[in-house]
Structures are given as C-alpha cells and as structure tokens.
Short mmCIF file of C-alpha atoms in Angstrom, two decimals:
data_model
loop_
_atom_site.label_atom_id
_atom_site.label_comp_id
_atom_site.label_asym_id
_atom_site.label_seq_id
_atom_site.Cartn_x
_atom_site.Cartn_y
_atom_site.Cartn_z
CA UNK A 172 31.10 12.47 -28.97
CA UNK A 173 27.91 12.19 -26.90
CA UNK A 174 26.53 14.59 -24.28
CA UNK A 175 27.54 12.38 -21.34
CA UNK A 176 31.17 12.54 -22.42
CA UNK A 177 30.94 16.35 -22.67
CA UNK A 178 29.53 16.45 -19.16
CA UNK A 179 32.43 14.36 -17.90
CA UNK A 180 34.91 16.77 -19.51
CA UNK A 181 33.20 19.76 -17.85
CA UNK A 182 33.11 17.98 -14.48
CA UNK A 183 36.79 17.09 -14.76
CA UNK A 184 37.84 20.71 -15.20
CA UNK A 185 35.58 21.94 -12.39
CA UNK A 186 37.09 19.37 -10.02
CA UNK A 187 40.58 20.36 -11.20
CA UNK A 188 39.87 24.02 -10.47
CA UNK A 189 38.42 23.16 -7.03
CA UNK A 190 41.38 20.99 -6.05
CA UNK A 191 43.90 23.55 -7.28
CA UNK A 192 42.37 26.28 -5.16
CA UNK A 193 42.97 24.13 -2.06
CA UNK A 194 46.51 23.09 -2.93
CA UNK A 195 47.97 26.57 -2.91
CA UNK A 196 50.92 26.89 -0.55
CA UNK A 197 49.88 27.27 3.10
CA UNK A 198 51.27 30.00 5.29
CA UNK A 199 53.11 29.53 8.58
CA UNK A 200 51.55 30.37 11.93
CA UNK A 201 51.44 34.11 12.54
CA UNK A 202 51.30 36.22 15.66
CA UNK A 203 47.82 37.49 16.51
CA UNK A 204 46.57 40.55 18.31
CA UNK A 205 43.15 42.03 18.99
CA UNK A 206 41.42 44.33 21.45
CA UNK A 207 37.82 45.05 22.44
CA UNK A 208 36.89 48.32 24.09
CA UNK A 209 33.35 46.93 24.07
CA UNK A 210 31.74 43.70 22.93
CA UNK A 211 29.15 42.71 20.31
CA UNK A 212 27.42 39.45 19.48
CA UNK A 213 29.72 38.87 16.53
CA UNK A 214 32.71 38.81 18.91
CA UNK A 215 31.54 36.10 21.33
CA UNK A 216 29.62 32.88 21.67
CA UNK A 217 27.56 33.14 24.87
CA UNK A 218 26.76 29.94 26.76
CA UNK A 219 24.74 29.25 29.90
CA UNK A 220 23.54 32.36 31.72
CA UNK A 221 25.96 34.78 30.06
CA UNK A 222 24.55 37.86 28.33
CA UNK A 223 25.56 41.06 26.56
CA UNK A 224 24.56 44.46 27.93
CA UNK A 225 25.80 47.97 27.08
CA UNK A 226 28.94 46.61 25.46
CA UNK A 227 29.89 44.49 28.48
CA UNK A 228 29.59 40.73 28.96
CA UNK A 229 27.69 39.48 32.01
CA UNK A 230 28.52 35.92 33.01
CA UNK A 231 25.97 35.15 35.77
CA UNK A 232 22.37 36.10 36.52
CA UNK A 233 21.77 39.57 37.88
CA UNK A 234 19.20 38.92 40.62
CA UNK A 235 18.43 40.39 44.03
CA UNK A 236 17.84 36.94 45.47
CA UNK A 237 20.43 34.17 45.85
CA UNK A 238 20.64 31.86 42.85
CA UNK A 239 22.78 29.20 41.27
CA UNK A 240 24.16 30.29 37.93
CA UNK A 241 27.01 29.74 35.47
CA UNK A 242 27.93 31.29 32.15
CA UNK A 243 30.70 31.31 29.57
CA UNK A 244 31.69 33.80 26.87
CA UNK A 245 34.09 32.45 24.22
CA UNK A 246 35.80 34.54 21.56
CA UNK A 247 34.73 33.44 18.09
CA UNK A 248 38.21 34.00 16.69
CA UNK A 249 40.51 30.97 17.22
CA UNK A 250 44.08 31.54 18.39
CA UNK A 251 47.10 29.63 17.09
CA UNK A 252 49.38 28.74 20.00
CA UNK A 253 51.43 25.93 18.46
CA UNK A 254 53.01 25.58 15.01
CA UNK A 255 53.61 21.88 14.18
CA UNK A 256 55.71 22.78 11.12
CA UNK A 257 58.37 24.49 13.22
CA UNK A 258 57.51 22.82 16.55
CA UNK A 259 57.18 26.32 18.02
CA UNK A 260 54.89 27.36 20.88
CA UNK A 261 53.70 30.92 21.31
CA UNK A 262 53.95 33.27 24.24
CA UNK A 263 50.98 35.48 25.00
CA UNK A 264 49.95 38.62 26.87
CA UNK A 265 46.43 39.64 27.78
CA UNK A 266 44.74 42.26 29.91
CA UNK A 267 41.09 42.78 30.75
CA UNK A 268 38.91 44.73 33.15
CA UNK A 269 36.24 43.03 35.24
CA UNK A 270 33.82 43.81 38.03
CA UNK A 271 32.48 41.50 40.73
CA UNK A 272 29.63 43.06 42.70
CA UNK A 273 27.08 41.84 45.21
CA UNK A 274 23.86 43.41 46.50
CA UNK A 275 24.12 41.23 49.63
CA UNK A 276 27.35 41.68 51.54
CA UNK A 277 26.76 38.43 53.42
CA UNK A 278 26.50 36.45 50.18
CA UNK A 279 29.66 35.51 48.32
CA UNK A 280 30.91 33.19 45.58
CA UNK A 281 32.10 31.93 43.50
CA UNK A 282 34.24 34.02 41.13
CA UNK A 283 35.31 34.11 37.51
CA UNK A 284 38.09 32.85 35.22
CA UNK A 285 40.00 33.78 32.12
CA UNK A 286 40.73 30.59 30.19
CA UNK A 287 42.20 29.00 27.08
CA UNK A 288 40.38 25.89 25.86
CA UNK A 289 40.84 23.35 23.09
CA UNK A 290 37.20 23.77 21.97
CA UNK A 291 34.75 26.62 21.48
CA UNK A 292 31.80 25.22 23.46
CA UNK A 293 33.35 25.02 26.92
CA UNK A 294 30.76 25.35 29.69
CA UNK A 295 30.94 23.73 33.10
CA UNK A 296 29.13 23.34 36.39
CA UNK A 297 28.10 26.22 38.69
CA UNK A 298 29.42 27.04 42.13
CA UNK A 299 32.98 26.06 43.00
CA UNK A 300 33.56 24.75 39.45
CA UNK A 301 33.40 28.35 38.21
CA UNK A 302 31.30 27.53 35.13
CA UNK A 303 34.38 26.03 33.48
CA UNK A 304 34.98 22.54 34.87
CA UNK A 305 32.46 19.73 35.27
CA UNK A 306 31.76 18.39 38.73
CA UNK A 307 32.19 14.75 37.69
CA UNK A 308 34.61 14.86 34.76
CA UNK A 309 36.96 17.75 35.51
CA UNK A 310 37.74 19.25 32.11
CA UNK A 311 35.75 16.51 30.30
CA UNK A 312 38.60 15.62 27.96
CA UNK A 313 39.37 19.22 27.03
CA UNK A 314 42.69 20.97 27.32
CA UNK A 315 42.10 23.91 29.64
CA UNK A 316 44.37 26.58 31.09
CA UNK A 317 42.62 28.99 33.45
CA UNK A 318 43.41 31.91 35.73
CA UNK A 319 40.79 31.91 38.48
CA UNK A 320 39.68 34.96 40.45
CA UNK A 321 38.01 33.12 43.30
CA UNK A 322 35.69 34.76 45.84
CA UNK A 323 34.86 31.73 47.99
CA UNK A 324 37.08 29.57 50.14
CA UNK A 325 36.77 25.90 49.21
CA UNK A 326 38.98 23.80 51.52
CA UNK A 327 38.64 20.75 49.29
CA UNK A 328 40.56 22.68 46.60
CA UNK A 329 43.17 23.96 49.05
CA UNK A 330 42.03 27.57 48.62
CA UNK A 331 44.05 29.99 50.80
CA UNK A 332 41.17 32.47 51.23
CA UNK A 333 37.94 33.77 49.71
CA UNK A 334 39.89 36.44 47.83
CA UNK A 335 42.59 34.70 45.78
CA UNK A 336 44.01 34.21 42.28
CA UNK A 337 45.26 30.85 41.02
CA UNK A 338 46.48 28.92 37.98
CA UNK A 339 44.30 25.92 37.07
CA UNK A 340 45.36 23.28 34.58
CA UNK A 341 43.10 20.68 33.04
CA UNK A 342 41.72 18.72 35.98
CA UNK A 343 39.65 21.36 37.78
CA UNK A 344 39.80 24.35 40.14
CA UNK A 345 42.49 22.73 42.30
CA UNK A 346 45.13 25.35 41.55
CA UNK A 347 48.79 24.62 40.86
CA UNK A 348 49.67 27.81 42.70
CA UNK A 349 47.62 30.58 44.32
CA UNK A 350 48.12 34.06 45.75
CA UNK A 351 45.90 36.13 48.04
CA UNK A 352 44.67 39.22 46.16
CA UNK A 353 44.86 41.19 49.42
CA UNK A 354 48.64 41.20 49.11
CA UNK A 355 48.22 43.63 46.21
CA UNK A 356 45.55 45.61 48.07
CA UNK A 357 42.75 44.16 45.95
CA UNK A 358 39.33 43.00 47.11
CA UNK A 359 37.93 40.96 44.20
CA UNK A 360 34.30 41.38 45.28
CA UNK A 361 34.51 45.07 46.17
CA UNK A 362 32.37 46.10 43.19
CA UNK A 363 35.21 48.24 41.83
CA UNK A 364 36.49 47.78 38.29
CA UNK A 365 39.71 45.73 38.45
CA UNK A 366 42.25 45.34 35.67
CA UNK A 367 44.21 42.11 35.31
CA UNK A 368 47.35 41.48 33.25
CA UNK A 369 48.39 37.91 32.41
CA UNK A 370 51.70 37.26 30.62
CA UNK A 371 53.17 33.92 29.62
CA UNK A 372 56.78 33.77 28.42
CA UNK A 373 57.28 30.44 26.65
CA UNK A 374 61.08 30.63 26.65
CA UNK A 375 61.19 31.17 30.40
CA UNK A 376 58.20 28.85 30.99
CA UNK A 377 56.75 31.43 33.35
CA UNK A 378 53.24 32.82 33.89
CA UNK A 379 52.82 36.18 35.67
CA UNK A 380 49.64 37.91 36.88
CA UNK A 381 49.17 41.53 37.99
CA UNK A 382 46.05 43.18 39.49
CA UNK A 383 45.19 46.85 39.96
CA UNK A 384 42.26 49.22 40.41
CA UNK A 385 44.09 51.55 38.01
CA UNK A 386 44.82 51.27 34.30
CA UNK A 387 48.56 51.03 34.91
CA UNK A 388 50.32 47.74 35.44
CA UNK A 389 51.83 47.57 38.96
CA UNK A 390 55.55 47.21 39.41
CA UNK A 391 55.23 43.98 41.37
CA UNK A 392 53.14 41.00 40.19
CA UNK A 393 50.60 39.27 42.40
CA UNK A 394 51.29 35.74 41.12
CA UNK A 395 54.29 34.21 39.39
CA UNK A 396 54.28 30.53 38.37
CA UNK A 397 57.09 28.55 36.75
CA UNK A 398 55.21 26.11 34.56
CA UNK A 399 55.39 24.91 30.94
CA UNK A 400 51.94 25.79 29.61
CA UNK A 401 52.90 24.71 26.09
CA UNK A 402 52.35 21.06 27.08
CA UNK A 403 48.66 21.96 27.15
CA UNK A 404 48.64 23.90 23.87
CA UNK A 405 46.77 22.62 20.85
CA UNK A 406 47.58 24.11 17.49
CA UNK A 407 44.35 26.09 17.79
CA UNK A 408 42.86 27.23 21.09
CA UNK A 409 39.90 29.41 22.10
CA UNK A 410 40.03 32.15 24.71
CA UNK A 411 37.15 33.23 26.93
CA UNK A 412 35.72 33.96 30.36
CA UNK A 413 33.53 31.99 32.75
CA UNK A 414 31.88 32.59 36.11
CA UNK A 415 29.53 30.85 38.53
CA UNK A 416 27.48 31.24 41.70
CA UNK A 417 25.87 28.81 44.12
CA UNK A 418 23.22 30.36 46.35
CA UNK A 419 24.68 33.83 45.87
CA UNK A 420 23.73 37.23 44.43
CA UNK A 421 27.24 37.83 43.11
CA UNK A 422 27.40 39.34 39.59
CA UNK A 423 30.40 38.97 37.26
CA UNK A 424 30.99 41.37 34.34
CA UNK A 425 33.82 41.71 31.78
CA UNK A 426 34.29 45.33 30.64
CA UNK A 427 37.05 45.17 27.99
CA UNK A 428 39.79 42.87 26.77
CA UNK A 429 42.94 42.72 24.65
CA UNK A 430 45.08 39.75 23.68
CA UNK A 431 48.32 39.15 21.79
CA UNK A 432 50.51 36.19 20.87
CA UNK A 433 54.18 36.48 19.99
CA UNK A 434 57.11 34.19 19.33
CA UNK A 435 56.21 33.04 15.82
CA UNK A 436 58.36 34.34 12.94
CA UNK A 437 56.99 37.64 11.69
CA UNK A 438 57.31 38.70 8.07
CA UNK A 439 56.59 42.36 8.83
CA UNK A 440 57.46 44.18 12.00
CA UNK A 441 56.26 47.63 10.89
CA UNK A 442 53.37 49.18 12.71
CA UNK A 443 49.91 49.44 11.24
CA UNK A 444 48.57 53.01 11.02
CA UNK A 445 45.09 51.79 12.02
CA UNK A 446 46.18 50.38 15.38
CA UNK A 447 46.36 52.10 18.72
CA UNK A 448 48.25 51.50 21.90
CA UNK A 449 46.30 49.50 24.50
CA UNK A 450 45.02 51.62 27.32
CA UNK A 451 46.83 49.53 29.99
CA UNK A 452 50.47 50.58 29.77
CA UNK A 453 53.26 51.20 32.21
CA UNK A 454 56.78 50.52 30.93
CA UNK A 455 58.04 49.46 27.52
CA UNK A 456 59.55 46.27 28.87
CA UNK A 457 56.30 44.63 29.91
CA UNK A 458 53.76 46.34 27.69
CA UNK A 459 51.62 44.55 25.18
CA UNK A 460 52.50 45.60 21.63
CA UNK A 461 50.01 47.69 19.60
CA UNK A 462 46.80 45.81 18.94
CA UNK A 463 43.74 46.34 16.81
CA UNK A 464 40.96 48.22 18.53
CA UNK A 465 37.95 46.75 16.76
CA UNK A 466 37.00 43.35 15.37
CA UNK A 467 39.72 40.69 15.87
CA UNK A 468 42.01 40.99 12.88
CA UNK A 469 45.75 40.61 12.51
CA UNK A 470 47.99 42.31 9.97
CA UNK A 471 49.77 39.03 9.20
CA UNK A 472 46.49 37.23 8.60
CA UNK A 473 45.45 40.08 6.30
CA UNK A 474 48.66 39.67 4.29
CA UNK A 475 48.09 35.93 3.99
CA UNK A 476 44.56 36.54 2.74
CA UNK A 477 45.88 39.05 0.18
CA UNK A 478 48.41 36.50 -1.09
CA UNK A 479 45.70 33.87 -1.42
CA UNK A 480 43.40 36.25 -3.29
CA UNK A 481 46.27 37.31 -5.59
CA UNK A 482 47.15 33.69 -6.37
CA UNK A 483 43.55 32.83 -7.15
CA UNK A 484 43.22 36.01 -9.23
CA UNK A 485 46.16 34.98 -11.41
CA UNK A 486 45.63 31.24 -11.75
CA UNK A 487 41.83 31.23 -11.79
CA UNK A 488 41.41 32.98 -15.18
CA UNK A 489 44.16 30.80 -16.72
CA UNK A 490 42.40 27.58 -15.72
CA UNK A 491 39.04 28.99 -16.81
CA UNK A 492 40.40 29.96 -20.25
CA UNK A 493 41.96 26.51 -20.66
CA UNK A 494 38.61 25.00 -19.80
CA UNK A 495 36.85 27.15 -22.43
CA UNK A 496 39.40 26.19 -25.11
CA UNK A 497 39.04 22.45 -24.44
CA UNK A 498 35.26 22.66 -24.18
CA UNK A 499 35.08 24.68 -27.41
CA UNK A 500 37.30 22.19 -29.27
CA UNK A 501 35.13 19.25 -28.24
CA UNK A 502 31.97 21.18 -29.11
CA UNK A 503 33.21 21.99 -32.65
CA UNK A 504 34.27 18.38 -33.13
CA UNK A 505 30.87 17.17 -32.03
CA UNK A 506 29.07 19.64 -34.32
CA UNK A 507 31.09 18.48 -37.33
CA UNK A 508 30.35 14.86 -36.52
CA UNK A 509 26.68 15.67 -36.24
CA UNK A 510 26.69 17.56 -39.56
CA UNK A 511 28.25 14.73 -41.55
CA UNK A 512 26.27 11.94 -39.93
CA UNK A 513 22.79 13.40 -39.87
CA UNK A 514 22.38 14.91 -43.36
CA UNK A 515 20.65 13.17 -46.24
CA UNK A 516 22.55 11.45 -48.96
CA UNK A 517 23.40 13.69 -51.97
CA UNK A 518 21.00 11.89 -54.28
CA UNK A 519 18.18 12.35 -51.75
CA UNK A 520 18.55 16.09 -51.11
CA UNK A 521 16.16 17.04 -53.91
CA UNK A 522 13.85 14.11 -53.25
CA UNK A 523 10.97 13.79 -50.84
CA UNK A 524 11.30 15.11 -47.33
CA UNK A 525 11.72 12.61 -44.49
CA UNK A 526 8.79 12.12 -42.11
CA UNK A 527 8.19 9.93 -39.10
CA UNK A 528 5.86 6.97 -39.44
CA UNK A 529 3.41 8.43 -36.91
CA UNK A 530 3.23 11.68 -38.85
CA UNK A 531 2.66 9.87 -42.14
CA UNK A 532 0.02 7.65 -40.58
CA UNK A 533 -1.80 10.71 -39.29
CA UNK A 534 -1.59 12.48 -42.69
CA UNK A 535 -2.98 9.44 -44.51
CA UNK A 536 -5.59 8.66 -41.85
CA UNK A 537 -3.82 5.47 -40.96
CA UNK A 538 -3.16 4.60 -44.63
CA UNK A 539 -6.91 4.37 -45.19
CA UNK A 540 -8.13 2.95 -48.48
CA UNK A 541 -9.98 6.21 -49.16
CA UNK A 542 -6.61 7.89 -49.42
CA UNK A 543 -5.16 5.39 -51.89
CA UNK A 544 -4.08 6.98 -55.17
CA UNK A 545 -2.78 3.92 -56.91
CA UNK A 546 -1.27 0.49 -56.56
CA UNK A 547 2.06 -0.69 -57.91
CA UNK A 548 4.09 -3.83 -57.92
CA UNK A 549 5.99 -2.80 -54.84
CA UNK A 550 3.31 -1.06 -52.81
CA UNK A 551 0.45 1.43 -52.59
CA UNK A 552 0.62 5.22 -53.00
CA UNK A 553 -1.50 7.29 -50.58
CA UNK A 554 -2.54 10.92 -50.43
CA UNK A 555 -1.04 12.60 -47.35
CA UNK A 556 -2.29 16.01 -46.17
CA UNK A 557 -0.32 17.75 -43.41
CA UNK A 558 -1.26 20.52 -40.97
CA UNK A 559 0.35 23.14 -43.20
CA UNK A 560 -2.05 22.20 -46.01
CA UNK A 561 0.71 20.76 -48.16
CA UNK A 562 -0.20 17.51 -49.93
CA UNK A 563 2.28 14.75 -50.68
CA UNK A 564 2.13 11.30 -52.23
CA UNK A 565 3.30 8.61 -49.83
CA UNK A 566 4.42 5.19 -51.06
CA UNK A 567 3.96 2.33 -48.58
CA UNK A 568 6.46 -0.24 -49.86
CA UNK A 569 5.95 -3.96 -49.54
CA UNK A 570 9.70 -4.64 -49.54
CA UNK A 571 12.31 -2.66 -47.63
CA UNK A 572 15.00 -3.21 -50.26
CA UNK A 573 12.98 -1.35 -52.86
CA UNK A 574 13.39 2.07 -51.22
CA UNK A 575 15.02 3.78 -54.19
CA UNK A 576 12.48 2.47 -56.68
CA UNK A 577 9.72 3.62 -54.32
CA UNK A 578 11.18 7.11 -54.25
CA UNK A 579 11.16 7.27 -58.06
CA UNK A 580 7.58 6.02 -58.21
CA UNK A 581 6.47 8.62 -55.63
CA UNK A 582 8.14 11.35 -57.67
CA UNK A 583 6.34 10.15 -60.83
CA UNK A 584 2.95 10.05 -59.07
CA UNK A 585 3.53 13.52 -57.60
CA UNK A 586 4.46 14.91 -61.03
CA UNK A 587 1.40 13.28 -62.58
CA UNK A 588 -0.93 14.82 -59.95
CA UNK A 589 0.72 18.19 -60.44
CA UNK A 590 0.07 18.04 -64.18
CA UNK A 591 -3.58 17.15 -63.53
CA UNK A 592 -4.02 20.11 -61.16
CA UNK A 593 -2.14 22.59 -63.35
CA UNK A 594 -2.27 21.47 -66.98
CA UNK A 595 -0.12 23.47 -69.39
#
C-alpha cells in the first residue's frame, strides 16, 4: 500500500465525519424572545447616518442646522417568522421607546419606522422615504413590513397629518391604513420619550398599535389593521429601525426594545429563572411574555444547541476511534509489506553491505586505476574508503549475471587483505 492510498483513506474518513456532522436531525422553528434595556455594537448593524451613544441608537444626524440624513439600525439576530415544514406563520409582539426632538420648532420631518425586512442590509432614501424605501425602486425587491411614525405631511402618500402612524407594506411609505397620533394625545415630535406597542395576531390576521408617554399600555389602541402580514413573511426576517430627514434638524433616537414571536410549537413552556418581565406591562391578556434582558437568546434555541452538542459529543468519538482503527490496520499492513519486500535475501545478510553507485564511485575515486587491487575474469576489484574510515573491496563486474560469483570473489579479496594486515 503506497502513501497516496493512505492519504485517500484519511481524507475519506475526514469527509465522512464532516458530512455526518451536517446530517444530524434539524430542529423545528422555535419561538424567539429578546429584550434590550440598552444597545451595544454587537446587537446591531448600523447603516447610513445611524450611530450608538450612551446605550441608545441615533438614526439621523444631530446637528443645529437643517440637513438631509437617513440611517438604519438592524438587529444582528435573525427572526424565524415562517416554518415551511409545518406551513406555520408566527405572530409577534414588540414594544420600544423612542424620542423625536427638534432644536428648531419650525423645522419638521420626516419621522422613523420599525420594520421587518427580508435582508439585513436594508437602507433607503432620506426625506419622505424614511430611510427605508428607495425613491425609484420602492422596496428594491425586498419584502418589507413597516410601522411608520411620520412627522411630515406628504400629500402624494395620502398622509392625514404631520403627526400620524401607518402600516406600510413593500412598495413604499404609501400606507395601507393610518391614524392620527393626536387621537391618543401623542405629539410624535414633542421631544418626550414615547413607548409604542405593536402586536400581530396571525390567526386573526390583525395588527394593532398603541402609543403612550407612560410605560403602561393604554386600554385603547391607536391603530388597528385587518391584514394578512404572513403573505410577506420569509422563513427568516430581520427587524430594525430607520429614520430620515430632508432639510430638517429633527433627531430620532431609539431608547430600548423588546421582541417576541409566538405560535410555533413549544417543547417547554416553563419559565427561565434568568428572565425578567418586560417593563411595559398592563394586563395579562395583552402583555408580552417574559423575555431575556440581555443579548438576544432564546431558551428553545439554547436547548437545540445543547442537543446538537450532545449528539456530536457521542458520535464524534465513535467515528474518530473507527478512523484510528482503520488507519492503524492499514499502517501495520504497510509496515509488514515493507519489511518483507525491502530486506536482503537470507544468503546475503552476512555478505557485503549494499551501497549506491554514487557512494561507491566516490569511495573509489571514480574507480580510478590507482585504487585497483586486482583483476579477475569477471571484473576488477577496487579499494573503497568511506567517510567513517572503513575500507572495503569493491568488485566492478563486467557481466550483470555474475553477481553471486562477484560477491564470493570480493569476500576472498577482503579476507586476503585482512590476513596481510593482521597475520596470525
């Protein structure tokens, strides 16, 4: 067995181990929940003019002079909203606090959005496109669901006022349905911290939005829309925030955020001792369930990871041991083959040692006549001196088929020289 064949055996088992690790049984879609009391760079991808400051996310430039700006902050953790195995779509609940302020009371626009997108690099045009949609291509081939908190009246988008909330789907900021925030006593650009709750019930195909200056969800919603959002769900979506200005000093900041999906089968409904209740609660009927208060991480995902690690921990050593056994067997077989094929014949073991032609040529100075010890019928015997100082007699045969006779002659010459050097 040659070395290339051994390499192929090793490669085969490595590929087998690699493929096996990726053919372990997959786990069904699980409900997710997370919460951020403050934000870090590991939580979000910041695009455009967005920035991170004091644990809050700023979405547009903070300047004292009017400017055109747009920014997007996208959560790095993807969210599963559709399970193709069971053809099930998720419901979701989210709440977040935001602040829209302006150093110039006469300057306004354009607002911010909370959105779900089919990709994690969504960033659009400034101004009335709210940093989410593109002025020429709408959603540019993306699937987008957005709740806009608009602070400028754009008649071309059928805006009811410069202080409204609306549901935008796919094509741009032309809302499916809007509601004036003033009806809930809210001024979006007041500079006060505002908390928004957005719930989507997939079974009822209904989206509901609440707004309040307090941390308690109001009894009556601001906006209620009957619409099947699941038609715009990919299996994996990304959640985030965007905002934009156009010749304005308006500043848009996200203070905190929590999010939860539900509706997928859950293997464990017990509470996690490391979770806490979200700060925005009112009644048990409409509350978001307990969510993690640090880095996005779900209990169900943790269980899936533990199962995967356990499976690899059990099967990995078995495959590795099998690999060692097979590799060892081939190695022993190769060693035995080498031992039987490379040794000298029994009748040559006590004879002269084998040397390469180059080594013999060097020891005899190229078989120089000055090194000749004698001439026979089948060749000439030369004196060969090696680096170690050992001297041998080397027979240069005239005929290849006389090898054994040559060996006997060399032995006789060597014995004769030994007797001359050390006579009895």
